[in-house]
Short mmCIF file of C-alpha atoms and ligand atoms in Angstrom, two decimals:
data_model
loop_
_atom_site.label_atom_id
_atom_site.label_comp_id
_atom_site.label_asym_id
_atom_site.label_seq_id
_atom_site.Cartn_x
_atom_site.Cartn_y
_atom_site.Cartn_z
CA UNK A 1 0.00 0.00 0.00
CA UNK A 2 1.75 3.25 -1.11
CA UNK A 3 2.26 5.72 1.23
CA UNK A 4 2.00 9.43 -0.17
CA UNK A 5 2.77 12.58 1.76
CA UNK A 6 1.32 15.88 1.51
CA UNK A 7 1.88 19.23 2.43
CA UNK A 8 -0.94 21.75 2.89
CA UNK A 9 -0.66 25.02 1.20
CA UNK A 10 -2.90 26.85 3.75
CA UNK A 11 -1.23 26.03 7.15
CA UNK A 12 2.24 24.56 5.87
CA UNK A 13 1.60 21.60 7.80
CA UNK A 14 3.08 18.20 5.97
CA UNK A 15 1.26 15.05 6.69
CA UNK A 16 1.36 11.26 5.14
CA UNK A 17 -1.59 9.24 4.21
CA UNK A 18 -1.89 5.79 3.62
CA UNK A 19 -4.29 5.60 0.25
CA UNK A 20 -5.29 3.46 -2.22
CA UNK A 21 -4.75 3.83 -6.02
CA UNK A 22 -8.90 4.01 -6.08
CA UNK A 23 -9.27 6.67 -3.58
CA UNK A 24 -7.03 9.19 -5.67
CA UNK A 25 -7.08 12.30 -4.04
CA UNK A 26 -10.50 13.10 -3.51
CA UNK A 27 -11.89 13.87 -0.17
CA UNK A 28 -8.26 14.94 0.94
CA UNK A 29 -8.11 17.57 3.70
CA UNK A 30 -5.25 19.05 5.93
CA UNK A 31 -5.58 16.73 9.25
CA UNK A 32 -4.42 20.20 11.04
CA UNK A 33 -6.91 22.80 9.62
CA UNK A 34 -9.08 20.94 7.50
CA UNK A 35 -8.34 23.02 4.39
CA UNK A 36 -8.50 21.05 1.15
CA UNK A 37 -5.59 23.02 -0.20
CA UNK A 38 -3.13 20.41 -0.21
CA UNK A 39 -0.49 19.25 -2.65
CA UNK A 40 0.72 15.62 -3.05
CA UNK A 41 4.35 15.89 -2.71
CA UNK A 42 5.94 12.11 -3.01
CA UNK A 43 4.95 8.38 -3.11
CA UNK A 44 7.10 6.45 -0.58
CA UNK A 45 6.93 3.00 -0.14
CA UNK A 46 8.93 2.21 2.45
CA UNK A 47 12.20 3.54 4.07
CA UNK A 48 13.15 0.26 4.23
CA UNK A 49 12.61 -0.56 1.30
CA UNK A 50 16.10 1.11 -0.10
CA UNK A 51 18.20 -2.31 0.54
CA UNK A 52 15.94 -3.80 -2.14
CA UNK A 53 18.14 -2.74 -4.60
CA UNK A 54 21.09 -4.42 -2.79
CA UNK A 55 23.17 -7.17 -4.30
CA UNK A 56 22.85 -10.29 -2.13
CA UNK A 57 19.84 -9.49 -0.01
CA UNK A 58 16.82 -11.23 -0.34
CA UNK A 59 15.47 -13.85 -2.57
CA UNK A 60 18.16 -16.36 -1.14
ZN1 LIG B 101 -3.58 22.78 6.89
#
């Protein structure tokens, strides 16, 4: 499940939500001031994610 983070342009406040491809970004409000101005600034899957890429790890 793809975690995206936002950051809302009224109150500057940054917040991550957990959202299906299907849920798009309708219904999305600031959790802080409830303002629907926000912008979708990344998709991160998982921080942990980055050794994925290393040689040797995994699949073994
Ligand atoms: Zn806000």
């Amino acid at each position: 499940m793809p975690i995206y983070e936002y950051e809302c342009s009224n109150c500057d406040n940054s917040f991550e939500l957990v959202r299906s491809i299907n849920d798009d970004d309708k219904d999305l409000k600031c959790p802080k001031c409830d303002s629907s101005e926000v912008k979708k600034l990344l998709s991160v899957f998982s921080s942990s994610c980055s050794s994925c890429a290393s040689p040797g790890q995994g699949f073994t």
